[in-house]
Short mmCIF file of C-alpha atoms and ligand atoms in Angstrom, two decimals:
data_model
loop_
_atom_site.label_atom_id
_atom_site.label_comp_id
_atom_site.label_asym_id
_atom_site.label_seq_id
_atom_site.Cartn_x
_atom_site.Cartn_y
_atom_site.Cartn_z
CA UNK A 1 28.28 -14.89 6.92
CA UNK A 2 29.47 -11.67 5.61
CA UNK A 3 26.54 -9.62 4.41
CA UNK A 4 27.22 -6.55 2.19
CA UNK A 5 24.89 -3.48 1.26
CA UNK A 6 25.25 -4.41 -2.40
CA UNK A 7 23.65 -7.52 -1.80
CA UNK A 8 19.97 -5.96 -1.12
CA UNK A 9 20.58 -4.05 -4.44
CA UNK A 10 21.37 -7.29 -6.29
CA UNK A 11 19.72 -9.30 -8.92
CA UNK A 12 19.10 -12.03 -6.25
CA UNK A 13 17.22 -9.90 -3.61
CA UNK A 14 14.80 -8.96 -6.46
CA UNK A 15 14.61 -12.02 -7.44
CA UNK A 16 14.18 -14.23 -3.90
CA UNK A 17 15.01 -12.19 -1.40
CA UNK A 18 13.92 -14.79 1.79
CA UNK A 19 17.62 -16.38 2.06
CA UNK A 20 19.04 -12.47 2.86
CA UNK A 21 16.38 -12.00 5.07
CA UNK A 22 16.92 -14.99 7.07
CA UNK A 23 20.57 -14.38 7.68
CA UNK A 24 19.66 -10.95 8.56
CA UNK A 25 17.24 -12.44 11.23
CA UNK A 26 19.42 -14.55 12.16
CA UNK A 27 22.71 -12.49 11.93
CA UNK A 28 22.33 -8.90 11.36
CA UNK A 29 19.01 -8.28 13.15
CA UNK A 30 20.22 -4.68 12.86
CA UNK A 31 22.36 -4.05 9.65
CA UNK A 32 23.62 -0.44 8.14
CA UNK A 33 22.87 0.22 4.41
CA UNK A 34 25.25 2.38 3.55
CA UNK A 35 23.95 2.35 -0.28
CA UNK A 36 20.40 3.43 0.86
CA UNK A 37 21.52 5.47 4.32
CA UNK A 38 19.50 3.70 6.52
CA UNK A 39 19.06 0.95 9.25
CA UNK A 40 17.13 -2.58 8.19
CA UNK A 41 14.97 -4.08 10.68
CA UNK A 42 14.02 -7.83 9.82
CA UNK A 43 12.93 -9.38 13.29
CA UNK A 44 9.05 -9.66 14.11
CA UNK A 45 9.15 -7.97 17.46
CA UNK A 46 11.66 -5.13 15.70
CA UNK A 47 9.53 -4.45 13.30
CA UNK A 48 6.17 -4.25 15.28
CA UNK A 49 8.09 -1.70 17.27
CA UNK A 50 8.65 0.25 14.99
CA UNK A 51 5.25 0.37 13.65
CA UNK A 52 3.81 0.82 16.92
CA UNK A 53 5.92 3.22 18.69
CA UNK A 54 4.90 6.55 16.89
CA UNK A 55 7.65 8.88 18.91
CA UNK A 56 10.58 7.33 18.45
CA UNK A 57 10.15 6.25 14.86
CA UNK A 58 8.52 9.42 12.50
CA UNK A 59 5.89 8.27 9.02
CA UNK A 60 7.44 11.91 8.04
CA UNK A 61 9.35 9.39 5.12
CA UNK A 62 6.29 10.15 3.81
CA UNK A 63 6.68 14.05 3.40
CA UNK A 64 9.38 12.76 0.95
CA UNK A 65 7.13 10.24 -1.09
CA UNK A 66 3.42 10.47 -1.34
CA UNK A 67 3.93 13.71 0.21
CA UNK A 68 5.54 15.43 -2.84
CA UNK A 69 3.15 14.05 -5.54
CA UNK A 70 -0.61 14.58 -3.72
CA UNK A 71 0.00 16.63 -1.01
CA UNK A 72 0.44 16.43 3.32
CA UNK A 73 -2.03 13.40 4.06
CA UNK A 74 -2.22 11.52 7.13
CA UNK A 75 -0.18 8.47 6.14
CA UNK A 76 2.86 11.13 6.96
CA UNK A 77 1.58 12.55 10.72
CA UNK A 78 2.37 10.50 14.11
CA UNK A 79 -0.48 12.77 16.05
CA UNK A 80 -3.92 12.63 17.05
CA UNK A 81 -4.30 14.07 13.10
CA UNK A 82 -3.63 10.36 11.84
CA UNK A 83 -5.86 8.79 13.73
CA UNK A 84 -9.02 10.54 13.64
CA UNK A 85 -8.19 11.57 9.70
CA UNK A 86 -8.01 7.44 9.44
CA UNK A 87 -11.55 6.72 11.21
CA UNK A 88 -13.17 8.69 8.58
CA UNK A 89 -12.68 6.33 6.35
CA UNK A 90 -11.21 2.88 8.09
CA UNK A 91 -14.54 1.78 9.67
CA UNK A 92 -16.24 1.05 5.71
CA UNK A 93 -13.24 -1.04 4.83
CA UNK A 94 -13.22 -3.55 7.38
CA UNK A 95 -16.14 -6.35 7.86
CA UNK A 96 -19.63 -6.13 7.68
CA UNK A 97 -19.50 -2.52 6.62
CA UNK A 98 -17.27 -3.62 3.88
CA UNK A 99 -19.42 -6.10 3.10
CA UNK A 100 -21.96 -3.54 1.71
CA UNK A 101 -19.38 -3.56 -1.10
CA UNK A 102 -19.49 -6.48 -2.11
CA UNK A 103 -21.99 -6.04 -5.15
CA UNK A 104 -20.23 -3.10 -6.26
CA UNK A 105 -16.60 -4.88 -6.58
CA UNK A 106 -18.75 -7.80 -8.14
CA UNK A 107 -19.89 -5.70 -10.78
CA UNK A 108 -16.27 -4.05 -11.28
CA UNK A 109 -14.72 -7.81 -11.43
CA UNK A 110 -17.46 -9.10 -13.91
CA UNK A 111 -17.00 -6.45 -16.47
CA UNK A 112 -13.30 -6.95 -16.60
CA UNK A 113 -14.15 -10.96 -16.68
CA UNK A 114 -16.71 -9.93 -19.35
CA UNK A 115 -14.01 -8.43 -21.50
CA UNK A 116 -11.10 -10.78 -21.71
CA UNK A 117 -9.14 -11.05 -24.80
CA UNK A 118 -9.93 -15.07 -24.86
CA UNK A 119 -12.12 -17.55 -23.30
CA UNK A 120 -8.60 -19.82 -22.92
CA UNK A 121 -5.53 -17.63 -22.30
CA UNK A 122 -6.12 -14.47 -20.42
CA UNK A 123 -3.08 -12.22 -18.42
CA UNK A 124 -4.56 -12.32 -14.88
CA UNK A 125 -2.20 -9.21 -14.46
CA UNK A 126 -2.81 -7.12 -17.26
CA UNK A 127 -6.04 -8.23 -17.85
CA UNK A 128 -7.55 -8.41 -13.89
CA UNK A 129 -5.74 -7.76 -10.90
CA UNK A 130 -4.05 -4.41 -12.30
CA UNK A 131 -7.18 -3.20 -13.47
CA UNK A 132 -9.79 -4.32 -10.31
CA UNK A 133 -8.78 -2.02 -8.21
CA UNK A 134 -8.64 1.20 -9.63
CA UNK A 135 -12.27 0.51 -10.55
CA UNK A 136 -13.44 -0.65 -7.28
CA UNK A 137 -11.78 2.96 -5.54
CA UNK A 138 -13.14 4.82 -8.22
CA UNK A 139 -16.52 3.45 -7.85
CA UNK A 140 -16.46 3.59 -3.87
CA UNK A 141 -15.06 7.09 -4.41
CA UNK A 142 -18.07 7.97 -6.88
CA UNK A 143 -15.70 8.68 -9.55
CA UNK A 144 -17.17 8.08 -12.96
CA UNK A 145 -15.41 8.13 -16.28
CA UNK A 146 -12.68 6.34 -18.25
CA UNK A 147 -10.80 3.18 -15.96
CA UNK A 148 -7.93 2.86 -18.05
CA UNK A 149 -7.30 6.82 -18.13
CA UNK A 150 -7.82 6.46 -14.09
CA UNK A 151 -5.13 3.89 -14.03
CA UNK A 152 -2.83 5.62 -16.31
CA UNK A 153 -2.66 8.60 -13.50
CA UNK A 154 -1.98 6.16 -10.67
CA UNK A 155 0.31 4.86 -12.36
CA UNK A 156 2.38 7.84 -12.67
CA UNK A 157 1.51 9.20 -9.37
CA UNK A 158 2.83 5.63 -7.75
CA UNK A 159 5.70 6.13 -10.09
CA UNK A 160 6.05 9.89 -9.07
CA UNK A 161 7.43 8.13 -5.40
CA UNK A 162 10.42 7.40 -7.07
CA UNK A 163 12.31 9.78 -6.01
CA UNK A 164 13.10 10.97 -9.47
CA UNK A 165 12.79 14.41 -10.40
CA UNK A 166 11.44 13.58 -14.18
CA UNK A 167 8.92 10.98 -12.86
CA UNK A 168 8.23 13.27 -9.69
CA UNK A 169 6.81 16.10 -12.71
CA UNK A 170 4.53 13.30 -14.22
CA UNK A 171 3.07 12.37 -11.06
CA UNK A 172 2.59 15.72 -10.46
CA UNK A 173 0.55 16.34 -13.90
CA UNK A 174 -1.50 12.71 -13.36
CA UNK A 175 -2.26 14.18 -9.79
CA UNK A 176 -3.17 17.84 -10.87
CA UNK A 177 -5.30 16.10 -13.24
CA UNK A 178 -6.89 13.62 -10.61
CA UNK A 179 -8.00 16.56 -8.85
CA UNK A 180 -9.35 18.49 -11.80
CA UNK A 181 -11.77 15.66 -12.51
CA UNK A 182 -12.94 15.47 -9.29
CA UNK A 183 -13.29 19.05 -8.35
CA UNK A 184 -17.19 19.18 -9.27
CA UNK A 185 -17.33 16.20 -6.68
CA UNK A 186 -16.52 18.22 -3.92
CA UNK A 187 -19.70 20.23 -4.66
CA UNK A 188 -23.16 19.15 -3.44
CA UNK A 189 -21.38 16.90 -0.58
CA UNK A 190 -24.60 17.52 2.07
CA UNK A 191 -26.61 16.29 -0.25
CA UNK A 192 -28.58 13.28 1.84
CA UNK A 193 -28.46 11.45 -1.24
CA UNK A 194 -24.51 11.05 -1.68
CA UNK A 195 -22.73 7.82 -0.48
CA UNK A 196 -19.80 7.93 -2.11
CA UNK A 197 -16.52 8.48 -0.31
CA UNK A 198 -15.77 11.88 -1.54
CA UNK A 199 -18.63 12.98 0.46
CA UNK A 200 -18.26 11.26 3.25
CA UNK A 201 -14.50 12.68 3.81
CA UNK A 202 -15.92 16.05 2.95
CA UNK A 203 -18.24 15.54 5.37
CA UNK A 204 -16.41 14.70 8.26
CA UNK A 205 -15.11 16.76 10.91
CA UNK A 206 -11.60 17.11 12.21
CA UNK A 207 -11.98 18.96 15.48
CA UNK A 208 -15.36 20.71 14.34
CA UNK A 209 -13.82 21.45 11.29
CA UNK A 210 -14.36 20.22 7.72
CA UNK A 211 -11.03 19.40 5.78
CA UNK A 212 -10.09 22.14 3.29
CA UNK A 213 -10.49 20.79 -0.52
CA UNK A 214 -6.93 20.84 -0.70
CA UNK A 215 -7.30 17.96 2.00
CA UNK A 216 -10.04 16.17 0.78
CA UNK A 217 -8.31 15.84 -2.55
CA UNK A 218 -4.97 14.28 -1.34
CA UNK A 219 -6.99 12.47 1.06
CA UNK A 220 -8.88 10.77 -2.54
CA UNK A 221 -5.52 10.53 -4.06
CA UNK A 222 -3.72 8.54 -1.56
CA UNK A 223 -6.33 5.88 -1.48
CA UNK A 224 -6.11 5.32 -5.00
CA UNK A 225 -2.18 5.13 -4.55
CA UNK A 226 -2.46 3.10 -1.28
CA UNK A 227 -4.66 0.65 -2.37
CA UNK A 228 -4.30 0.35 -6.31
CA UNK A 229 -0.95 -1.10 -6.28
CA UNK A 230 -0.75 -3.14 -2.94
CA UNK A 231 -4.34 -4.67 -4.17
CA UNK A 232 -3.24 -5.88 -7.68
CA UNK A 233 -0.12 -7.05 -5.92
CA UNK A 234 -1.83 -9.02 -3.48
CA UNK A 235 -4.27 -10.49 -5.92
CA UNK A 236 -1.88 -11.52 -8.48
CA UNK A 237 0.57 -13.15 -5.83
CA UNK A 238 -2.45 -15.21 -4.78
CA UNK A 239 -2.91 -16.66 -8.16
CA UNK A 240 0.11 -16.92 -8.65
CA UNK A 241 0.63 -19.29 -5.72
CA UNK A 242 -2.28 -20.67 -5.73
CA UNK A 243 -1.87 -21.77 -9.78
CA UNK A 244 1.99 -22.80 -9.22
CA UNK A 245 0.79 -25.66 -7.13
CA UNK A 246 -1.92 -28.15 -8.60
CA UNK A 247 -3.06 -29.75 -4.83
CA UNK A 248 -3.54 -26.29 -3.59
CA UNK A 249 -5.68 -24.94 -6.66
CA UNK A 250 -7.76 -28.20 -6.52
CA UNK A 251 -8.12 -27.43 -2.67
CA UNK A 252 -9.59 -23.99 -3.74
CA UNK A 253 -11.51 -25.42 -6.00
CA UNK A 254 -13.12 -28.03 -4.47
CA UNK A 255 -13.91 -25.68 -1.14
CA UNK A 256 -14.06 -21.90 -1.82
CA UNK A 257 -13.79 -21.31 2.23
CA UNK A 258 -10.25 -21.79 1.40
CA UNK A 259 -9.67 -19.34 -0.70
CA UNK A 260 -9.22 -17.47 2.71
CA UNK A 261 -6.34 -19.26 3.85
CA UNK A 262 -5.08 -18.80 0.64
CA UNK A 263 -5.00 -15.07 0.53
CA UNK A 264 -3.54 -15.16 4.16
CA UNK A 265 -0.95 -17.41 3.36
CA UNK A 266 -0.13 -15.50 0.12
CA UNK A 267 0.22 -11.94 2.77
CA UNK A 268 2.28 -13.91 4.93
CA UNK A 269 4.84 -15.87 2.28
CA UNK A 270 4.53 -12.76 -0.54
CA UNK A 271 3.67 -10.02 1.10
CA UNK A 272 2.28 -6.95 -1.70
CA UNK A 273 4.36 -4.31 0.69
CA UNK A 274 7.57 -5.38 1.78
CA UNK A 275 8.69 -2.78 3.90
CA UNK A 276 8.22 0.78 5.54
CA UNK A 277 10.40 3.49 6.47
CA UNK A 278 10.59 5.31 9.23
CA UNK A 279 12.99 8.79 10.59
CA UNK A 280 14.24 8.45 14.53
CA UNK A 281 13.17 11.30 16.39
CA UNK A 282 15.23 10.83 18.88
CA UNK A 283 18.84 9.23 19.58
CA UNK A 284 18.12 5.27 20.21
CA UNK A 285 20.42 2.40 21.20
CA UNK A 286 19.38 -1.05 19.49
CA UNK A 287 21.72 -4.30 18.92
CA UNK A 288 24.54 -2.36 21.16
CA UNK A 289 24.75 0.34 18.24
CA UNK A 290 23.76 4.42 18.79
CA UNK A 291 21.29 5.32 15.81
CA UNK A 292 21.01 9.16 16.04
CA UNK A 293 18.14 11.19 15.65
CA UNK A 294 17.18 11.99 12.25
CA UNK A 295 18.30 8.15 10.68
CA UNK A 296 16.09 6.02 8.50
CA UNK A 297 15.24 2.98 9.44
CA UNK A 298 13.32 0.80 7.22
CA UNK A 299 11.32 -1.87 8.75
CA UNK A 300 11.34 -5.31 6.40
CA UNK A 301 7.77 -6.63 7.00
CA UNK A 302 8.48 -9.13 4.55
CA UNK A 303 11.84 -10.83 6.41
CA UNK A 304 9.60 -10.30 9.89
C1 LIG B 1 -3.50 -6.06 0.07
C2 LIG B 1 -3.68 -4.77 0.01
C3 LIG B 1 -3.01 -3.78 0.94
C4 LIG B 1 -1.83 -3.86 1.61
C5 LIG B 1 -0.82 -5.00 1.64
C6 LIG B 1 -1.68 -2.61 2.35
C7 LIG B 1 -0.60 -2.31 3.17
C8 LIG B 1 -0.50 -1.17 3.92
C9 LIG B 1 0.56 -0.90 4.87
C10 LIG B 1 1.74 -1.83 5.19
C11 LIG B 1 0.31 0.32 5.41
C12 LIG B 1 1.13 1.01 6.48
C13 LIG B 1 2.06 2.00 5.86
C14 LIG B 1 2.95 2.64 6.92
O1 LIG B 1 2.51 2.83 8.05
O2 LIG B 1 4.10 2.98 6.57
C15 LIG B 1 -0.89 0.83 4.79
C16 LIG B 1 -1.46 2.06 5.07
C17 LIG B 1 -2.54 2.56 4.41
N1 LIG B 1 -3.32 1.94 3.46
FE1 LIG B 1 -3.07 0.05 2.83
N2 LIG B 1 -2.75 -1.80 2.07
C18 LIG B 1 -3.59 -2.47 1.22
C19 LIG B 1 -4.78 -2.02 0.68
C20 LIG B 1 -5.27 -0.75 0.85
C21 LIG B 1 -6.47 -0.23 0.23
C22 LIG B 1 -7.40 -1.03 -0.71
C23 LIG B 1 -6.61 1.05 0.62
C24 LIG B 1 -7.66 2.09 0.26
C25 LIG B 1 -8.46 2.04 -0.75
C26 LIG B 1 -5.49 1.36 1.49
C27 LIG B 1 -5.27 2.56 2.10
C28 LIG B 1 -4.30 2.79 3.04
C29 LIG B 1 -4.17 4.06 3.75
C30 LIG B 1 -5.08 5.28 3.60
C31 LIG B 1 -3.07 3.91 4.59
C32 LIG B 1 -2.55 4.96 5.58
C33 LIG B 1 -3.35 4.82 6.85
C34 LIG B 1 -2.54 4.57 8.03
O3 LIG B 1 -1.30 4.51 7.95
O4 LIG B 1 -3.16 4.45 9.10
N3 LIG B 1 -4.71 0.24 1.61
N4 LIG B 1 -1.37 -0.09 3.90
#
């Protein structure tokens, strides 16, 4: 089948994009956007090659995006800097560490519970999963203050990715902001008594040295924009499929262990990040076609 560019701009790719990405599995593992510029990727092994092989394809996209509204992070390096500027923080966020956790996004997801409009009828979206995790990364990062005045500057710095200039500005104000309120945080950091994650990324060492404050503040900021959105995302596409079907909610329901599967399934079928880009460093020959150094490719996690 003919495939056009238009048609991953259309109404139907927003709306159920799967059929698209199976013909492009199936006939345009490698397809040219020439709307967006870039090459799609939509085949498993594709894709995991691009995410794994760090010299041929460049997270310097990233100077562009996340880059522009909080600063150089890691997210954008391909170096040694990405990985050890990830193990500060990585280790707390998977298993039993992240376990220690677990009362603290309790506490976050039982005052939201405890202030639902109704008893009967409540948004799940605006009234849970776009609010949980803002608190939880605020709490973890020892922020304290006003959640919905947290979420408002996420919001706009998430926005601020657009690539608009307008939205770029408020992302830019929610951000300066971000880092106003935190400032006094970065004081006091070797004190014993501080767990929070502020102080433990202002406490680490990147070659024997601390990171700067600039650092340490887009460090902050890009886990709230990393994990605010993908989180509420990923927890409202769970309920969602887990509430469009009646014998998988009773499943849940009857045994929580399956909640689980259900999450897993809901990463795998509705993913909460549906693709990455990435710039070629260096001229590459995939499908029989040259891509020349300096391309975008995006890789479509989703179709893979
Ligand atoms: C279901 C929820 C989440 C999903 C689907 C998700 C997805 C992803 C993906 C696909 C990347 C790779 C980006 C790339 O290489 O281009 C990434 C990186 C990252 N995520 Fe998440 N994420 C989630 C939750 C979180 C949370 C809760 C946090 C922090 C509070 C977080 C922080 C980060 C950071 C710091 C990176 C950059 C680190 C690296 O590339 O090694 N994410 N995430």
């Amino acid at each position: 089948m003919v495939l056009l560019s238009s048609d991953l701009y259309s109404r139907e790719y927003r709306v159920s994009p799967e059929d698209i990405w199976e013909e492009m599995r199936n006939d345009h593992p490698l397809f040219y956007d020439d709307i967006g510029k870039m090459w799609w990727l939509t085949r498993y092994d594709d894709v995991k090659n691009v995410f794994s092989d760090h010299e041929t394809f460049s997270s310097s996209t990233y100077d562009l995006t996340t880059g522009q509204v909080v600063g150089p992070t890691l997210i954008s390096r391909d170096d040694y800097g990405h990985v050890v500027r990830r193990s500060i923080v990585a280790p707390d966020f998977v298993g039993k560490r992240l376990q220690t956790y677990e009362h603290l996004i309790l506490e976050c997801a039982e005052n939201l519970i405890r202030e639902f409009s109704s008893s009967s009828n409540v948004s799940l979206v605006r009234e849970f999963s776009s609010q949980l995790p803002v608190d939880v990364i605020s709490a973890i990062l020892g922020m304290e203050g006003d959640g919905d005045l947290f979420r408002s500057w996420v919001t706009d710095m998430i926005m601020g990715l657009s690539g608009s200039d307008e939205l770029r500005e408020k992302g830019l104000d929610a951000n300066a902001a971000f880092c106003t309120h935190i400032a006094p945080l970065l004081d006091g950091v070797d004190n014993p008594g501080r767990n929070d994650h502020i102080a433990k990324i202002a406490r680490a060492e990147v070659d024997g040295h601390r990171l700067t404050r600039e650092e340490i503040t887009a460090f902050c900021g890009l886990l709230f924009i990393a994990g605010g959105e993908t989180t509420d995302k990923a927890i409202a596409n769970m309920w969602w499929n887990v509430l469009s079907d009646f014998d998988i909610r009773d499943a849940v329901l009857d045994d929580i262990s399956l909640w689980d599967n259900a999450f897993t399934e809901t990463m795998r079928r509705t993913p909460a990040v549906i693709s990455e880009d990435r710039f070629v460093t260096k001229p590459i020959e995939l499908y029989g076609r040259e891509i020349v150094e300096g391309e975008r490719i995006r890789a479509c996690l989703g179709a893979a």
